[in-house]
Amino acid sequence: MAIPYGLHLQPGEKILWQGKMSWKSLWVPLLAGILSVWIYGLGVLFLAYAAAKWLKTDYAVTDKRVIKIVRHYSFLYLADTDIFEIKRDDVNDEYVAQTLMGKKFDFGDIVFISPKKKVVFKGLNQPYDALEKMKNTI
């Protein structure tokens, strides 16, 4: 498994699961882009927004941490990387949150909660299956 760009593993740490946001979860900007592309190319902005949102976020579960990596770009250059993490031992609860469209098209968010923090994996495809895989690795 390739290490997501911007993530630095601790010595001996192994990635057990990694994923990205589902394209289905970006249905609003994709639909807006497709419907408005004929208006002076306005739809291209919506499509570029959806692509940038998909590219900038990665999720990983290691044997020590639950991690969300968000990269921030300035024009085409990487400006900053934010790492949101919870130690595996500190995770008190995890659950799936889905909207009505998420239930229909099988995408949703997985929320990990610790006493001090909350990390949300947004827009995952088949969130219940992904959460089950993550629990099996814990």
C-alpha positions as YAML, in Angstrom:
chain: A
units: angstrom
residues:
- id: 1
  name: MET
  ca: [0.00, 0.00, 0.00]
- id: 2
  name: ALA
  ca: [1.33, 3.42, -0.94]
- id: 3
  name: ILE
  ca: [1.62, 6.00, 1.81]
- id: 4
  name: PRO
  ca: [-0.65, 9.03, 1.19]
- id: 5
  name: TYR
  ca: [1.31, 12.19, 0.37]
- id: 6
  name: GLY
  ca: [1.91, 14.27, 3.49]
- id: 7
  name: LEU
  ca: [1.60, 11.38, 5.95]
- id: 8
  name: HIS
  ca: [4.63, 10.46, 8.02]
- id: 9
  name: LEU
  ca: [4.41, 7.10, 9.73]
- id: 10
  name: GLN
  ca: [5.91, 6.46, 13.13]
- id: 11
  name: PRO
  ca: [8.62, 3.79, 13.38]
- id: 12
  name: GLY
  ca: [7.03, 0.35, 13.07]
- id: 13
  name: GLU
  ca: [3.61, 1.75, 12.14]
- id: 14
  name: LYS
  ca: [1.71, -0.02, 9.33]
- id: 15
  name: ILE
  ca: [-1.23, 1.16, 7.22]
- id: 16
  name: LEU
  ca: [-4.13, -1.28, 7.61]
- id: 17
  name: TRP
  ca: [-6.75, 0.59, 5.55]
- id: 18
  name: GLN
  ca: [-6.77, 3.68, 3.37]
- id: 19
  name: GLY
  ca: [-9.36, 5.36, 1.20]
- id: 20
  name: LYS
  ca: [-10.65, 8.50, -0.47]
- id: 21
  name: MET
  ca: [-13.91, 10.36, -0.79]
- id: 22
  name: SER
  ca: [-16.35, 8.74, -3.23]
- id: 23
  name: TRP
  ca: [-17.23, 10.59, -6.43]
- id: 24
  name: LYS
  ca: [-20.87, 9.82, -5.61]
- id: 25
  name: SER
  ca: [-20.61, 12.04, -2.53]
- id: 26
  name: LEU
  ca: [-19.71, 14.97, -4.80]
- id: 27
  name: TRP
  ca: [-22.98, 14.69, -6.73]
- id: 28
  name: VAL
  ca: [-24.03, 18.33, -6.15]
- id: 29
  name: PRO
  ca: [-21.00, 20.05, -7.77]
- id: 30
  name: LEU
  ca: [-20.81, 17.35, -10.45]
- id: 31
  name: LEU
  ca: [-24.48, 17.78, -11.38]
- id: 32
  name: ALA
  ca: [-24.17, 21.58, -11.27]
- id: 33
  name: GLY
  ca: [-21.11, 21.34, -13.50]
- id: 34
  name: ILE
  ca: [-22.78, 19.10, -16.05]
- id: 35
  name: LEU
  ca: [-25.96, 21.20, -16.16]
- id: 36
  name: SER
  ca: [-24.17, 24.56, -16.42]
- id: 37
  name: VAL
  ca: [-21.25, 23.70, -18.71]
- id: 38
  name: TRP
  ca: [-23.09, 25.27, -21.65]
- id: 39
  name: ILE
  ca: [-23.28, 28.66, -19.85]
- id: 40
  name: TYR
  ca: [-19.95, 30.11, -20.99]
- id: 41
  name: GLY
  ca: [-18.12, 27.13, -19.57]
- id: 42
  name: LEU
  ca: [-19.30, 27.91, -16.03]
- id: 43
  name: GLY
  ca: [-19.71, 24.20, -15.36]
- id: 44
  name: VAL
  ca: [-15.97, 23.71, -15.65]
- id: 45
  name: LEU
  ca: [-15.56, 25.60, -12.36]
- id: 46
  name: PHE
  ca: [-17.94, 23.22, -10.58]
- id: 47
  name: LEU
  ca: [-16.17, 20.20, -12.07]
- id: 48
  name: ALA
  ca: [-12.76, 21.60, -11.07]
- id: 49
  name: TYR
  ca: [-14.07, 22.17, -7.53]
- id: 50
  name: ALA
  ca: [-15.25, 18.56, -7.30]
- id: 51
  name: ALA
  ca: [-11.93, 17.24, -8.62]
- id: 52
  name: ALA
  ca: [-9.91, 19.42, -6.21]
- id: 53
  name: LYS
  ca: [-12.03, 18.34, -3.24]
- id: 54
  name: TRP
  ca: [-11.54, 14.68, -4.17]
- id: 55
  name: LEU
  ca: [-7.78, 15.03, -4.71]
- id: 56
  name: LYS
  ca: [-6.93, 16.96, -1.55]
- id: 57
  name: THR
  ca: [-8.25, 14.49, 1.07]
- id: 58
  name: ASP
  ca: [-7.04, 11.01, 2.05]
- id: 59
  name: TYR
  ca: [-8.03, 8.74, 4.91]
- id: 60
  name: ALA
  ca: [-5.94, 6.07, 6.62]
- id: 61
  name: VAL
  ca: [-6.21, 3.66, 9.53]
- id: 62
  name: THR
  ca: [-2.93, 2.35, 10.89]
- id: 63
  name: ASP
  ca: [-2.19, -0.03, 13.72]
- id: 64
  name: LYS
  ca: [-1.67, 3.06, 15.96]
- id: 65
  name: ARG
  ca: [-3.85, 5.89, 14.59]
- id: 66
  name: VAL
  ca: [-6.97, 6.94, 12.68]
- id: 67
  name: ILE
  ca: [-5.85, 9.69, 10.28]
- id: 68
  name: LYS
  ca: [-7.43, 12.24, 7.94]
- id: 69
  name: ILE
  ca: [-4.97, 14.05, 5.64]
- id: 70
  name: VAL
  ca: [-6.06, 17.34, 4.04]
- id: 71
  name: ARG
  ca: [-3.73, 19.10, 1.62]
- id: 72
  name: HIS
  ca: [-4.14, 22.81, 0.87]
- id: 73
  name: TYR
  ca: [-2.98, 24.16, -2.48]
- id: 74
  name: SER
  ca: [-2.12, 27.66, -3.60]
- id: 75
  name: PHE
  ca: [-2.70, 27.68, -7.33]
- id: 76
  name: LEU
  ca: [-0.99, 24.41, -8.28]
- id: 77
  name: TYR
  ca: [1.53, 24.27, -5.45]
- id: 78
  name: LEU
  ca: [1.13, 22.52, -2.13]
- id: 79
  name: ALA
  ca: [0.88, 25.19, 0.55]
- id: 80
  name: ASP
  ca: [0.10, 23.19, 3.67]
- id: 81
  name: THR
  ca: [-0.96, 19.78, 4.95]
- id: 82
  name: ASP
  ca: [-3.28, 19.25, 7.90]
- id: 83
  name: ILE
  ca: [-3.25, 15.92, 9.72]
- id: 84
  name: PHE
  ca: [-6.25, 15.11, 11.90]
- id: 85
  name: GLU
  ca: [-5.62, 12.02, 13.98]
- id: 86
  name: ILE
  ca: [-6.78, 10.02, 16.97]
- id: 87
  name: LYS
  ca: [-4.75, 7.28, 18.59]
- id: 88
  name: ARG
  ca: [-6.46, 3.91, 18.17]
- id: 89
  name: ASP
  ca: [-6.51, 3.33, 21.93]
- id: 90
  name: ASP
  ca: [-8.37, 6.64, 22.45]
- id: 91
  name: VAL
  ca: [-11.25, 5.89, 20.05]
- id: 92
  name: ASN
  ca: [-14.36, 5.57, 22.22]
- id: 93
  name: ASP
  ca: [-16.97, 5.29, 19.50]
- id: 94
  name: GLU
  ca: [-17.35, 5.13, 15.76]
- id: 95
  name: TYR
  ca: [-20.50, 5.35, 13.70]
- id: 96
  name: VAL
  ca: [-21.80, 5.95, 10.18]
- id: 97
  name: ALA
  ca: [-23.77, 9.09, 9.27]
- id: 98
  name: GLN
  ca: [-25.69, 9.14, 6.00]
- id: 99
  name: THR
  ca: [-27.94, 11.65, 4.27]
- id: 100
  name: LEU
  ca: [-30.99, 10.58, 2.29]
- id: 101
  name: MET
  ca: [-28.95, 10.69, -0.95]
- id: 102
  name: GLY
  ca: [-26.16, 8.84, 0.80]
- id: 103
  name: LYS
  ca: [-28.52, 6.01, 1.71]
- id: 104
  name: LYS
  ca: [-29.87, 5.85, -1.84]
- id: 105
  name: PHE
  ca: [-26.44, 5.79, -3.49]
- id: 106
  name: ASP
  ca: [-24.53, 4.02, -0.68]
- id: 107
  name: PHE
  ca: [-22.08, 6.67, 0.51]
- id: 108
  name: GLY
  ca: [-21.68, 8.34, 3.88]
- id: 109
  name: ASP
  ca: [-19.40, 9.59, 6.63]
- id: 110
  name: ILE
  ca: [-17.61, 7.55, 9.27]
- id: 111
  name: VAL
  ca: [-17.15, 9.43, 12.54]
- id: 112
  name: PHE
  ca: [-14.48, 8.47, 15.09]
- id: 113
  name: ILE
  ca: [-14.85, 9.99, 18.56]
- id: 114
  name: SER
  ca: [-12.35, 10.26, 21.40]
- id: 115
  name: PRO
  ca: [-12.72, 12.23, 24.65]
- id: 116
  name: LYS
  ca: [-10.92, 15.24, 23.14]
- id: 117
  name: LYS
  ca: [-11.37, 15.00, 19.36]
- id: 118
  name: LYS
  ca: [-13.56, 13.90, 16.51]
- id: 119
  name: VAL
  ca: [-12.26, 12.76, 13.10]
- id: 120
  name: VAL
  ca: [-14.72, 12.42, 10.22]
- id: 121
  name: PHE
  ca: [-14.04, 10.41, 7.06]
- id: 122
  name: LYS
  ca: [-16.43, 12.25, 4.71]
- id: 123
  name: GLY
  ca: [-18.16, 10.76, 1.69]
- id: 124
  name: LEU
  ca: [-16.88, 7.19, 1.76]
- id: 125
  name: ASN
  ca: [-18.31, 4.64, -0.64]
- id: 126
  name: GLN
  ca: [-20.10, 1.78, 1.18]
- id: 127
  name: PRO
  ca: [-19.45, 3.23, 4.65]
- id: 128
  name: TYR
  ca: [-20.85, 0.28, 6.62]
- id: 129
  name: ASP
  ca: [-18.54, -2.16, 4.80]
- id: 130
  name: ALA
  ca: [-15.58, 0.20, 5.25]
- id: 131
  name: LEU
  ca: [-16.30, 0.57, 8.98]
- id: 132
  name: GLU
  ca: [-16.55, -3.21, 9.35]
- id: 133
  name: LYS
  ca: [-13.16, -3.64, 7.63]
- id: 134
  name: MET
  ca: [-11.66, -1.01, 9.93]
- id: 135
  name: LYS
  ca: [-13.11, -2.69, 13.02]
- id: 136
  name: ASN
  ca: [-11.68, -6.03, 11.91]
- id: 137
  name: THR
  ca: [-8.23, -4.45, 11.74]
- id: 138
  name: ILE
  ca: [-8.52, -2.90, 15.21]
...
